[in-house]
Amino acid sequence: MEWSLEETKADRAYRELRSRLIMLEIPPGAAINELALSLELDLGRTPIREALKRLENDHLVVSYSRRGTFATNVDITDLAAISEVRQVLEPLAARHAANSLREEQQAEFEAVISELEGIDPAENKRGLLEYDLTVHRLIYHAIDNHHLAETLERLDDLATRIWCLVRDRIPDISGHITEHIDLLSAILDGDSERAAQLAGDHVRNFEATVRTVL
């Protein structure tokens, strides 16, 4: 896997482990083997431990004295609480992005819209969920409030873990992914009210879709 020279070893370990935990490639409840990860990622134990400390703050791993570190469980009962907060904060982020999008960010939005328009509904669901993460990260990085962005990233990670838990029971999630096109377009147009409305609708649709298979 390629990584930037500006990225530290701990950053690289964090990025890789975070992705695996979000996508449930490290299953909920699984023990984290620092030595195995160190060998697999060709990194020392120190960067792995630094990454795990950050991931514990993200609620993706939990450490127990004398027992070790484990991937947190995915509790489907958290869905309502996560969605309640996101229904307030996602529209706020979309409104911020629409009001403060910089010229150099516009090209990124246009590129992602183009990718979404070309999505194949038959694409594997993991790939589709990666598009979902990409869109949300794009919006969060475009807002001028890092506290809001960090909170939303953590919530979106937890929501995506719930997606991954039930994704094989949902016949088609491509529609949920492509509805981002209108949201990104509204942000590009500077239409903050429409962007906020679409962001809220997106979160509600996510919760409703998950509940259909519970």
C-alpha positions as CSV (number, residue, x, y, z in Angstrom):
1,M,0.0,0.0,0.0
2,E,1.4,3.4,-0.9
3,W,1.6,6.1,1.7
4,S,2.9,9.7,1.8
5,L,6.4,10.5,2.9
6,E,4.8,13.1,5.2
7,E,2.7,10.4,6.9
8,T,4.3,9.0,10.1
9,K,4.5,5.3,10.8
10,A,1.9,5.7,13.5
11,D,-0.3,7.6,11.0
12,R,0.1,4.7,8.5
13,A,-0.7,2.1,11.2
14,Y,-3.8,4.1,12.3
15,R,-5.1,4.5,8.8
16,E,-4.8,0.8,8.0
17,L,-6.2,-0.5,11.3
18,R,-9.0,2.0,11.2
19,S,-10.1,0.9,7.8
20,R,-10.0,-2.8,8.8
21,L,-12.0,-2.1,12.0
22,I,-14.6,0.0,10.2
23,M,-15.1,-2.5,7.5
24,L,-15.2,-5.4,10.0
25,E,-12.2,-7.0,8.4
26,I,-11.1,-7.2,12.0
27,P,-14.2,-8.7,13.5
28,P,-16.0,-7.2,16.4
29,G,-14.6,-8.6,19.7
30,A,-11.5,-9.9,18.0
31,A,-8.2,-9.7,19.9
32,I,-5.6,-7.3,18.4
33,N,-2.3,-9.1,17.9
34,E,0.3,-6.4,18.0
35,L,3.2,-8.7,16.9
36,A,1.3,-10.1,14.0
37,L,0.3,-6.6,12.8
38,S,3.8,-5.3,13.2
39,L,5.1,-8.1,11.0
40,E,2.3,-7.8,8.4
41,L,2.6,-4.0,8.1
42,D,6.4,-4.0,8.4
43,L,6.2,-1.5,11.3
44,G,7.6,-1.6,14.8
45,R,5.5,-2.2,17.9
46,T,5.6,1.5,18.9
47,P,3.6,2.8,15.9
48,I,1.1,0.0,16.3
49,R,0.6,0.9,20.0
50,E,0.3,4.7,19.2
51,A,-2.3,3.9,16.6
52,L,-4.3,1.7,19.0
53,K,-4.4,4.5,21.6
54,R,-6.0,6.8,18.9
55,L,-8.4,4.0,17.9
56,E,-9.4,3.6,21.5
57,N,-10.4,7.3,21.6
58,D,-12.4,6.6,18.4
59,H,-14.3,3.8,20.2
60,L,-13.0,1.3,17.7
61,V,-10.9,-0.7,20.1
62,V,-10.9,-1.3,23.9
63,S,-8.0,-2.2,26.1
64,Y,-8.1,-4.3,29.3
65,S,-5.4,-4.6,31.8
66,R,-3.6,-7.9,31.6
67,R,-6.0,-9.1,28.8
68,G,-5.0,-7.0,25.9
69,T,-6.7,-4.9,23.2
70,F,-9.9,-6.0,21.3
71,A,-12.0,-4.6,18.5
72,T,-15.1,-3.1,20.0
73,N,-18.4,-4.9,19.5
74,V,-21.0,-3.4,17.1
75,D,-24.2,-2.8,19.1
76,I,-27.1,-2.4,16.8
77,T,-29.0,-0.7,19.6
78,D,-26.7,2.2,19.2
79,L,-28.3,2.9,15.8
80,A,-31.0,5.3,17.1
81,A,-28.5,7.3,19.3
82,I,-26.0,7.7,16.5
83,S,-28.6,8.7,14.0
84,E,-30.2,11.2,16.4
85,V,-26.9,13.1,16.7
86,R,-26.0,12.8,13.0
87,Q,-29.4,14.2,12.0
88,V,-28.4,17.4,13.8
89,L,-24.7,17.5,12.9
90,E,-24.7,16.3,9.2
91,P,-27.0,19.1,8.0
92,L,-24.8,21.6,10.0
93,A,-21.7,20.3,8.2
94,A,-23.4,20.4,4.8
95,R,-24.5,24.0,5.4
96,H,-20.9,24.9,6.5
97,A,-19.4,23.3,3.4
98,A,-21.8,25.1,1.1
99,N,-21.0,28.4,2.7
100,S,-17.2,28.0,2.8
101,L,-16.2,25.7,-0.1
102,R,-12.9,26.9,-1.4
103,E,-12.1,27.1,-5.1
104,E,-9.4,24.3,-4.9
105,Q,-12.0,22.0,-3.2
106,Q,-14.5,22.4,-6.0
107,A,-12.5,20.2,-8.4
108,E,-12.5,17.4,-5.7
109,F,-16.3,17.6,-5.4
110,E,-16.7,17.5,-9.2
111,A,-14.4,14.5,-9.4
112,V,-16.3,12.6,-6.8
113,I,-19.7,13.4,-8.4
114,S,-18.3,12.1,-11.7
115,E,-17.3,8.8,-9.9
116,L,-20.7,8.5,-8.3
117,E,-22.5,9.0,-11.6
118,G,-20.5,6.0,-13.0
119,I,-21.2,3.6,-10.2
120,D,-22.1,0.1,-11.2
121,P,-24.9,-1.1,-8.9
122,A,-23.4,-4.6,-9.2
123,E,-20.2,-3.4,-7.6
124,N,-19.4,-5.3,-4.3
125,K,-20.9,-3.7,-1.3
126,R,-17.6,-3.1,0.4
127,G,-16.6,-0.9,-2.5
128,L,-19.9,1.0,-2.4
129,L,-19.5,1.7,1.3
130,E,-16.0,3.0,0.6
131,Y,-17.6,5.6,-1.7
132,D,-19.9,6.5,1.2
133,L,-16.9,7.1,3.5
134,T,-15.2,9.1,0.8
135,V,-18.2,11.5,0.4
136,H,-18.6,12.1,4.0
137,R,-14.8,12.7,4.6
138,L,-14.9,15.1,1.6
139,I,-17.6,17.2,3.2
140,Y,-16.0,17.1,6.7
141,H,-12.7,18.3,5.3
142,A,-14.4,21.2,3.6
143,I,-15.9,22.7,6.7
144,D,-14.2,25.3,8.9
145,N,-14.8,23.7,12.3
146,H,-12.4,20.9,13.1
147,H,-14.3,20.0,16.3
148,L,-17.4,19.3,14.2
149,A,-15.4,17.4,11.6
150,E,-13.7,15.2,14.2
151,T,-17.0,14.4,15.9
152,L,-18.7,13.5,12.6
153,E,-15.9,11.3,11.4
154,R,-16.1,9.3,14.6
155,L,-19.9,9.0,14.3
156,D,-19.7,8.1,10.6
157,D,-17.1,5.3,11.4
158,L,-19.5,3.8,13.9
159,A,-22.5,4.1,11.5
160,T,-20.4,2.4,8.8
161,R,-19.7,-0.5,11.1
162,I,-23.4,-1.0,11.5
163,W,-23.8,-0.8,7.7
164,C,-21.2,-3.5,7.4
165,L,-22.9,-5.7,10.0
166,V,-26.1,-5.9,7.9
167,R,-24.9,-5.2,4.4
168,D,-25.3,-8.7,3.1
169,R,-29.0,-8.6,4.2
170,I,-29.7,-5.4,2.2
171,P,-30.4,-6.3,-1.5
172,D,-29.2,-3.0,-3.0
173,I,-27.3,-0.1,-1.3
174,S,-26.3,1.6,-4.5
175,G,-29.2,4.1,-4.3
176,H,-28.1,5.2,-0.9
177,I,-24.6,5.9,-2.3
178,T,-25.7,7.7,-5.5
179,E,-28.1,10.1,-3.5
180,H,-24.9,11.8,-2.5
181,I,-24.8,13.3,-6.0
182,D,-27.5,15.8,-5.3
183,L,-25.9,16.6,-1.9
184,L,-22.5,17.3,-3.3
185,S,-24.1,19.3,-6.2
186,A,-26.0,21.5,-3.7
187,I,-22.8,22.2,-1.8
188,L,-21.0,23.1,-5.0
189,D,-23.9,25.5,-5.9
190,G,-23.6,27.1,-2.5
191,D,-27.2,26.2,-1.7
192,S,-26.7,25.7,2.0
193,E,-30.4,25.1,2.9
194,R,-30.9,22.4,0.2
195,A,-27.6,20.8,1.2
196,A,-28.7,20.7,4.9
197,Q,-32.0,19.2,3.9
198,L,-30.4,16.5,1.8
199,A,-27.9,15.6,4.5
200,G,-30.6,15.1,7.0
201,D,-32.6,13.0,4.6
202,H,-29.6,10.9,3.9
203,V,-29.1,10.1,7.6
204,R,-32.8,9.2,8.0
205,N,-32.7,7.0,4.9
206,F,-29.7,5.2,6.3
207,E,-31.5,4.4,9.6
208,A,-34.7,3.4,7.8
209,T,-32.8,1.1,5.5
210,V,-30.9,-0.7,8.3
211,R,-34.2,-1.1,10.3
212,T,-35.8,-3.0,7.4
213,V,-33.4,-5.9,8.0
214,L,-33.4,-6.0,11.8
